[in-house]
Amino acid sequence: NSCLSLRKQWYQRRVRGPWGQKAFAGYLGDNKSAWKQYDATFTAKEYEGPKLEILLDQGSDDPYLNDKQLLPENLANACSNNKQINLNFRMQQGYDHGYFFIMSFMEDHFNFMAKHIC
């Protein structure tokens, strides 16, 4: 059983948001087709491997979410259309993007990884 635990920055459909476009261009150049392999949404759409469990937490008060820099709904839709992926997407009310958010849910992610890796 394969698993994947993602921190919120990595699940976004980065090639759509302005920040993501700037970052991808800076790291990978202007060839947008080369960006897809680093974008979780595109990966989820095309994934054909063994069953994959994903645990994803997102803070509802994250300013990047509210500015449409993070697009978790794109990943959720891609996963729901792929029978090989089971996404547990948890919107955490009242949390933002910061340290307290990470520390509040880190143990859940460690336990998730231990359950699926061991």
CSV table of N, CA and C in Angstrom, one decimal:
chain,number,residue,atom,x,y,z
A,1,ASN,N,0.8,-1.2,0.0
A,1,ASN,CA,0.0,0.0,0.0
A,1,ASN,C,0.9,1.2,0.0
A,2,SER,N,0.8,2.1,-1.0
A,2,SER,CA,1.6,3.3,-1.1
A,2,SER,C,0.8,4.4,-0.4
A,3,CYS,N,1.6,5.4,0.0
A,3,CYS,CA,0.9,6.6,0.6
A,3,CYS,C,1.7,7.8,0.3
A,4,LEU,N,1.0,8.9,0.5
A,4,LEU,CA,1.6,10.2,0.3
A,4,LEU,C,1.0,11.2,1.3
A,5,SER,N,1.8,11.9,2.0
A,5,SER,CA,1.3,12.9,3.0
A,5,SER,C,1.9,14.2,2.5
A,6,LEU,N,1.0,15.1,2.1
A,6,LEU,CA,1.5,16.4,1.5
A,6,LEU,C,1.2,17.6,2.4
A,7,ARG,N,2.2,18.4,2.6
A,7,ARG,CA,2.0,19.7,3.2
A,7,ARG,C,1.4,20.6,2.1
A,8,LYS,N,0.6,21.5,2.6
A,8,LYS,CA,-0.3,22.3,1.7
A,8,LYS,C,0.4,22.9,0.5
A,9,GLN,N,1.6,23.4,0.7
A,9,GLN,CA,2.3,24.1,-0.5
A,9,GLN,C,2.5,23.2,-1.7
A,10,TRP,N,2.6,21.9,-1.5
A,10,TRP,CA,3.0,21.0,-2.6
A,10,TRP,C,1.8,20.5,-3.3
A,11,TYR,N,0.6,20.6,-2.8
A,11,TYR,CA,-0.6,20.1,-3.5
A,11,TYR,C,-1.2,21.1,-4.5
A,12,GLN,N,-0.8,22.3,-4.3
A,12,GLN,CA,-1.5,23.3,-5.1
A,12,GLN,C,-1.2,23.1,-6.6
A,13,ARG,N,-2.2,23.5,-7.4
A,13,ARG,CA,-1.9,23.5,-8.8
A,13,ARG,C,-1.2,24.7,-9.2
A,14,ARG,N,0.1,24.6,-8.9
A,14,ARG,CA,1.0,25.8,-9.0
A,14,ARG,C,1.0,26.4,-10.4
A,15,VAL,N,0.9,25.7,-11.4
A,15,VAL,CA,1.1,26.3,-12.7
A,15,VAL,C,-0.1,27.3,-13.0
A,16,ARG,N,-1.1,27.3,-12.2
A,16,ARG,CA,-2.2,28.2,-12.5
A,16,ARG,C,-2.1,29.5,-11.7
A,17,GLY,N,-1.6,29.5,-10.5
A,17,GLY,CA,-1.4,30.7,-9.7
A,17,GLY,C,-0.2,31.5,-10.1
A,18,PRO,N,-0.3,32.9,-9.9
A,18,PRO,CA,0.8,33.7,-10.3
A,18,PRO,C,2.1,33.4,-9.5
A,19,TRP,N,2.0,33.1,-8.2
A,19,TRP,CA,3.2,32.8,-7.5
A,19,TRP,C,3.8,31.5,-8.1
A,20,GLY,N,3.0,30.5,-8.4
A,20,GLY,CA,3.5,29.3,-8.9
A,20,GLY,C,4.1,29.4,-10.3
A,21,GLN,N,3.5,30.3,-11.1
A,21,GLN,CA,4.1,30.5,-12.4
A,21,GLN,C,5.5,31.2,-12.3
A,22,LYS,N,5.6,32.1,-11.4
A,22,LYS,CA,6.9,32.7,-11.2
A,22,LYS,C,7.9,31.7,-10.7
A,23,ALA,N,7.5,30.9,-9.7
A,23,ALA,CA,8.5,29.9,-9.1
A,23,ALA,C,8.9,28.9,-10.1
A,24,PHE,N,7.9,28.3,-10.9
A,24,PHE,CA,8.2,27.3,-11.8
A,24,PHE,C,9.1,27.9,-12.9
A,25,ALA,N,8.8,29.1,-13.4
A,25,ALA,CA,9.7,29.7,-14.4
A,25,ALA,C,11.1,29.9,-13.9
A,26,GLY,N,11.2,30.3,-12.7
A,26,GLY,CA,12.5,30.6,-12.1
A,26,GLY,C,13.3,29.3,-12.0
A,27,TYR,N,12.7,28.2,-11.6
A,27,TYR,CA,13.4,27.0,-11.4
A,27,TYR,C,13.5,26.1,-12.6
A,28,LEU,N,12.5,26.1,-13.5
A,28,LEU,CA,12.5,25.2,-14.6
A,28,LEU,C,12.5,25.8,-15.9
A,29,GLY,N,12.5,27.1,-16.0
A,29,GLY,CA,12.5,27.8,-17.3
A,29,GLY,C,11.1,28.0,-17.8
A,30,ASP,N,10.9,28.5,-19.0
A,30,ASP,CA,9.7,29.0,-19.6
A,30,ASP,C,8.9,27.9,-20.2
A,31,ASN,N,9.4,26.7,-20.4
A,31,ASN,CA,8.7,25.6,-21.0
A,31,ASN,C,7.7,25.0,-20.1
A,32,LYS,N,6.4,25.4,-20.2
A,32,LYS,CA,5.4,25.1,-19.2
A,32,LYS,C,5.1,23.6,-19.3
A,33,SER,N,5.3,22.9,-20.3
A,33,SER,CA,5.0,21.4,-20.4
A,33,SER,C,6.0,20.7,-19.4
A,34,ALA,N,7.2,21.2,-19.2
A,34,ALA,CA,8.1,20.6,-18.3
A,34,ALA,C,7.7,20.8,-16.8
A,35,TRP,N,6.8,21.7,-16.5
A,35,TRP,CA,6.3,22.0,-15.2
A,35,TRP,C,5.4,20.9,-14.7
A,36,LYS,N,4.7,20.2,-15.6
A,36,LYS,CA,3.6,19.3,-15.2
A,36,LYS,C,4.1,18.2,-14.2
A,37,GLN,N,5.3,17.7,-14.4
A,37,GLN,CA,5.8,16.6,-13.6
A,37,GLN,C,6.0,17.0,-12.2
A,38,TYR,N,6.0,18.3,-11.9
A,38,TYR,CA,6.2,18.8,-10.5
A,38,TYR,C,4.9,19.3,-9.9
A,39,ASP,N,3.8,19.1,-10.6
A,39,ASP,CA,2.5,19.6,-10.2
A,39,ASP,C,1.7,18.5,-9.7
A,40,ALA,N,1.3,18.5,-8.4
A,40,ALA,CA,0.5,17.4,-7.9
A,40,ALA,C,-0.8,17.1,-8.6
A,41,THR,N,-1.5,18.1,-9.0
A,41,THR,CA,-2.7,17.9,-9.7
A,41,THR,C,-2.6,17.2,-11.0
A,42,PHE,N,-1.6,17.6,-11.8
A,42,PHE,CA,-1.3,16.8,-13.1
A,42,PHE,C,-0.9,15.4,-12.8
A,43,THR,N,-0.1,15.2,-11.7
A,43,THR,CA,0.4,13.9,-11.4
A,43,THR,C,-0.8,13.0,-11.0
A,44,ALA,N,-1.7,13.6,-10.2
A,44,ALA,CA,-2.9,12.8,-9.7
A,44,ALA,C,-3.8,12.4,-10.9
A,45,LYS,N,-3.9,13.3,-11.9
A,45,LYS,CA,-4.7,13.0,-13.1
A,45,LYS,C,-4.2,11.8,-13.8
A,46,GLU,N,-2.9,11.7,-13.9
A,46,GLU,CA,-2.2,10.7,-14.7
A,46,GLU,C,-1.8,9.5,-14.0
A,47,TYR,N,-1.9,9.5,-12.7
A,47,TYR,CA,-1.3,8.4,-11.9
A,47,TYR,C,-2.0,7.1,-12.2
A,48,GLU,N,-1.2,6.0,-12.4
A,48,GLU,CA,-1.7,4.7,-12.7
A,48,GLU,C,-1.1,3.6,-11.9
A,49,GLY,N,-0.4,4.0,-10.8
A,49,GLY,CA,0.3,3.0,-10.0
A,49,GLY,C,-0.6,2.3,-9.0
A,50,PRO,N,0.1,1.7,-8.0
A,50,PRO,CA,-0.7,1.0,-6.9
A,50,PRO,C,-1.6,2.0,-6.2
A,51,LYS,N,-2.6,1.5,-5.4
A,51,LYS,CA,-3.4,2.4,-4.6
A,51,LYS,C,-2.6,3.3,-3.8
A,52,LEU,N,-3.0,4.6,-3.8
A,52,LEU,CA,-2.3,5.6,-3.1
A,52,LEU,C,-3.2,6.3,-2.1
A,53,GLU,N,-2.7,6.4,-0.9
A,53,GLU,CA,-3.5,7.2,0.2
A,53,GLU,C,-2.8,8.5,0.4
A,54,ILE,N,-3.5,9.6,0.4
A,54,ILE,CA,-3.0,10.9,0.6
A,54,ILE,C,-3.7,11.6,1.8
A,55,LEU,N,-3.0,12.1,2.7
A,55,LEU,CA,-3.5,12.9,3.8
A,55,LEU,C,-3.1,14.4,3.5
A,56,LEU,N,-4.1,15.3,3.5
A,56,LEU,CA,-3.8,16.7,3.1
A,56,LEU,C,-4.6,17.6,4.1
A,57,ASP,N,-3.8,18.4,4.8
A,57,ASP,CA,-4.4,19.4,5.6
A,57,ASP,C,-4.3,20.8,5.0
A,58,GLN,N,-5.3,21.6,5.1
A,58,GLN,CA,-5.3,23.0,4.6
A,58,GLN,C,-5.9,23.9,5.7
A,59,GLY,N,-5.3,25.0,6.0
A,59,GLY,CA,-5.9,26.0,6.9
A,59,GLY,C,-6.9,26.9,6.1
A,60,SER,N,-8.1,27.0,6.7
A,60,SER,CA,-9.2,27.8,6.1
A,60,SER,C,-8.9,29.3,6.0
A,61,ASP,N,-8.0,29.7,6.9
A,61,ASP,CA,-7.7,31.2,7.0
A,61,ASP,C,-6.3,31.5,6.4
A,62,ASP,N,-5.8,30.6,5.6
A,62,ASP,CA,-4.5,30.8,4.9
A,62,ASP,C,-4.7,31.9,3.8
A,63,PRO,N,-4.0,33.0,3.9
A,63,PRO,CA,-4.1,34.0,3.0
A,63,PRO,C,-3.8,33.6,1.5
A,64,TYR,N,-3.0,32.6,1.4
A,64,TYR,CA,-2.6,32.1,0.0
A,64,TYR,C,-3.8,31.4,-0.6
A,65,LEU,N,-4.6,30.7,0.3
A,65,LEU,CA,-5.8,30.0,-0.2
A,65,LEU,C,-6.8,31.1,-0.6
A,66,ASN,N,-7.0,32.1,0.2
A,66,ASN,CA,-8.0,33.1,-0.1
A,66,ASN,C,-7.6,34.0,-1.3
A,67,ASP,N,-6.4,34.1,-1.6
A,67,ASP,CA,-5.9,34.8,-2.8
A,67,ASP,C,-5.8,34.0,-4.0
A,68,LYS,N,-6.3,32.7,-3.9
A,68,LYS,CA,-6.3,31.8,-5.0
A,68,LYS,C,-4.9,31.4,-5.5
A,69,GLN,N,-4.0,31.5,-4.6
A,69,GLN,CA,-2.6,31.0,-4.9
A,69,GLN,C,-2.5,29.5,-4.7
A,70,LEU,N,-3.3,29.0,-3.8
A,70,LEU,CA,-3.4,27.5,-3.5
A,70,LEU,C,-4.8,27.1,-4.1
A,71,LEU,N,-4.8,26.0,-4.8
A,71,LEU,CA,-6.0,25.6,-5.4
A,71,LEU,C,-6.3,24.1,-5.0
A,72,PRO,N,-6.6,23.9,-3.8
A,72,PRO,CA,-6.8,22.5,-3.3
A,72,PRO,C,-8.0,21.8,-4.0
A,73,GLU,N,-8.9,22.5,-4.4
A,73,GLU,CA,-10.1,21.9,-5.1
A,73,GLU,C,-9.6,21.3,-6.4
A,74,ASN,N,-8.6,21.8,-7.0
A,74,ASN,CA,-8.1,21.1,-8.3
A,74,ASN,C,-7.5,19.8,-8.0
A,75,LEU,N,-6.7,19.7,-6.9
A,75,LEU,CA,-6.2,18.4,-6.5
A,75,LEU,C,-7.3,17.4,-6.1
A,76,ALA,N,-8.2,17.9,-5.3
A,76,ALA,CA,-9.4,17.1,-4.8
A,76,ALA,C,-10.1,16.5,-6.0
A,77,ASN,N,-10.4,17.3,-7.0
A,77,ASN,CA,-11.1,16.9,-8.2
A,77,ASN,C,-10.3,15.8,-9.0
A,78,ALA,N,-9.0,16.1,-9.1
A,78,ALA,CA,-8.2,15.1,-9.8
A,78,ALA,C,-8.1,13.8,-9.1
A,79,CYS,N,-8.0,13.8,-7.8
A,79,CYS,CA,-8.0,12.6,-7.0
A,79,CYS,C,-9.3,11.9,-7.0
A,80,SER,N,-10.4,12.6,-7.0
A,80,SER,CA,-11.8,12.0,-7.0
A,80,SER,C,-12.0,11.3,-8.3
A,81,ASN,N,-11.4,11.7,-9.4
A,81,ASN,CA,-11.6,11.1,-10.7
A,81,ASN,C,-10.6,10.0,-11.0
A,82,ASN,N,-9.7,9.7,-10.0
A,82,ASN,CA,-8.7,8.6,-10.2
A,82,ASN,C,-9.0,7.5,-9.1
A,83,LYS,N,-9.5,6.4,-9.5
A,83,LYS,CA,-9.8,5.3,-8.6
A,83,LYS,C,-8.6,4.7,-7.8
A,84,GLN,N,-7.4,5.1,-8.3
A,84,GLN,CA,-6.2,4.6,-7.6
A,84,GLN,C,-5.8,5.5,-6.4
A,85,ILE,N,-6.5,6.6,-6.2
A,85,ILE,CA,-6.1,7.6,-5.2
A,85,ILE,C,-7.2,7.8,-4.2
A,86,ASN,N,-6.9,7.7,-3.0
A,86,ASN,CA,-7.8,8.0,-1.9
A,86,ASN,C,-7.3,9.2,-1.1
A,87,LEU,N,-7.9,10.3,-1.3
A,87,LEU,CA,-7.5,11.6,-0.7
A,87,LEU,C,-8.3,11.9,0.5
A,88,ASN,N,-7.6,12.1,1.7
A,88,ASN,CA,-8.3,12.5,2.9
A,88,ASN,C,-7.9,14.0,3.0
A,89,PHE,N,-8.8,14.9,2.5
A,89,PHE,CA,-8.5,16.3,2.5
A,89,PHE,C,-9.3,16.9,3.7
A,90,ARG,N,-8.5,17.5,4.6
A,90,ARG,CA,-9.1,18.1,5.8
A,90,ARG,C,-8.9,19.6,5.8
A,91,MET,N,-10.0,20.3,5.7
A,91,MET,CA,-9.9,21.8,5.8
A,91,MET,C,-10.0,22.1,7.3
A,92,GLN,N,-8.9,22.7,7.8
A,92,GLN,CA,-8.8,23.0,9.2
A,92,GLN,C,-9.2,24.4,9.5
A,93,GLN,N,-10.4,24.6,10.1
A,93,GLN,CA,-11.0,25.9,10.3
A,93,GLN,C,-10.2,26.7,11.3
A,94,GLY,N,-10.0,28.0,10.9
A,94,GLY,CA,-9.3,28.9,11.8
A,94,GLY,C,-7.8,28.9,11.7
A,95,TYR,N,-7.2,28.0,10.9
A,95,TYR,CA,-5.8,28.0,10.8
A,95,TYR,C,-5.3,28.7,9.5
A,96,ASP,N,-4.1,29.2,9.6
A,96,ASP,CA,-3.5,29.9,8.5
A,96,ASP,C,-2.4,29.0,7.9
A,97,HIS,N,-1.3,29.7,7.5
A,97,HIS,CA,-0.2,29.1,6.8
A,97,HIS,C,1.0,28.8,7.7
A,98,GLY,N,0.9,29.2,9.0
A,98,GLY,CA,2.1,29.3,9.8
A,98,GLY,C,2.5,28.1,10.7
A,99,TYR,N,3.4,28.4,11.5
A,99,TYR,CA,4.0,27.4,12.4
A,99,TYR,C,3.0,26.7,13.2
A,100,PHE,N,2.0,27.4,13.8
A,100,PHE,CA,1.0,26.7,14.7
A,100,PHE,C,0.2,25.7,13.9
A,101,PHE,N,-0.1,26.0,12.7
A,101,PHE,CA,-0.8,25.1,11.8
A,101,PHE,C,0.0,23.8,11.6
A,102,ILE,N,1.2,24.0,11.3
A,102,ILE,CA,2.1,22.8,11.0
A,102,ILE,C,2.2,22.0,12.3
A,103,MET,N,2.5,22.6,13.4
A,103,MET,CA,2.7,21.9,14.6
A,103,MET,C,1.4,21.2,15.1
A,104,SER,N,0.3,21.8,14.8
A,104,SER,CA,-1.0,21.2,15.2
A,104,SER,C,-1.3,19.9,14.6
A,105,PHE,N,-0.8,19.7,13.3
A,105,PHE,CA,-1.2,18.5,12.6
A,105,PHE,C,0.0,17.6,12.2
A,106,MET,N,1.2,18.0,12.6
A,106,MET,CA,2.3,17.2,12.2
A,106,MET,C,2.3,15.8,12.8
A,107,GLU,N,1.8,15.6,14.0
A,107,GLU,CA,1.7,14.3,14.6
A,107,GLU,C,0.8,13.4,13.7
A,108,ASP,N,-0.3,13.9,13.3
A,108,ASP,CA,-1.2,13.2,12.4
A,108,ASP,C,-0.5,12.7,11.2
A,109,HIS,N,0.3,13.5,10.6
A,109,HIS,CA,1.0,13.1,9.4
A,109,HIS,C,2.1,12.1,9.6
A,110,PHE,N,2.8,12.2,10.8
A,110,PHE,CA,3.8,11.2,11.1
A,110,PHE,C,3.1,9.9,11.4
A,111,ASN,N,2.0,9.9,12.0
A,111,ASN,CA,1.3,8.6,12.3
A,111,ASN,C,0.7,8.0,11.0
A,112,PHE,N,0.3,8.9,10.1
A,112,PHE,CA,-0.2,8.4,8.8
A,112,PHE,C,0.9,7.8,8.0
A,113,MET,N,2.1,8.4,8.0
A,113,MET,CA,3.2,7.8,7.3
A,113,MET,C,3.7,6.5,7.9
A,114,ALA,N,3.7,6.5,9.2
A,114,ALA,CA,4.1,5.2,9.9
A,114,ALA,C,3.1,4.1,9.6
A,115,LYS,N,1.9,4.4,9.6
A,115,LYS,CA,0.9,3.4,9.3
A,115,LYS,C,1.0,2.8,7.8
A,116,HIS,N,1.3,3.6,6.9
A,116,HIS,CA,1.4,3.2,5.5
A,116,HIS,C,2.8,2.7,5.1
A,117,ILE,N,3.8,3.1,5.7
A,117,ILE,CA,5.1,2.8,5.3
A,117,ILE,C,5.6,1.5,6.0
A,118,CYS,N,5.2,1.3,7.3
A,118,CYS,CA,5.7,0.2,8.1
A,118,CYS,C,4.9,-1.0,7.8
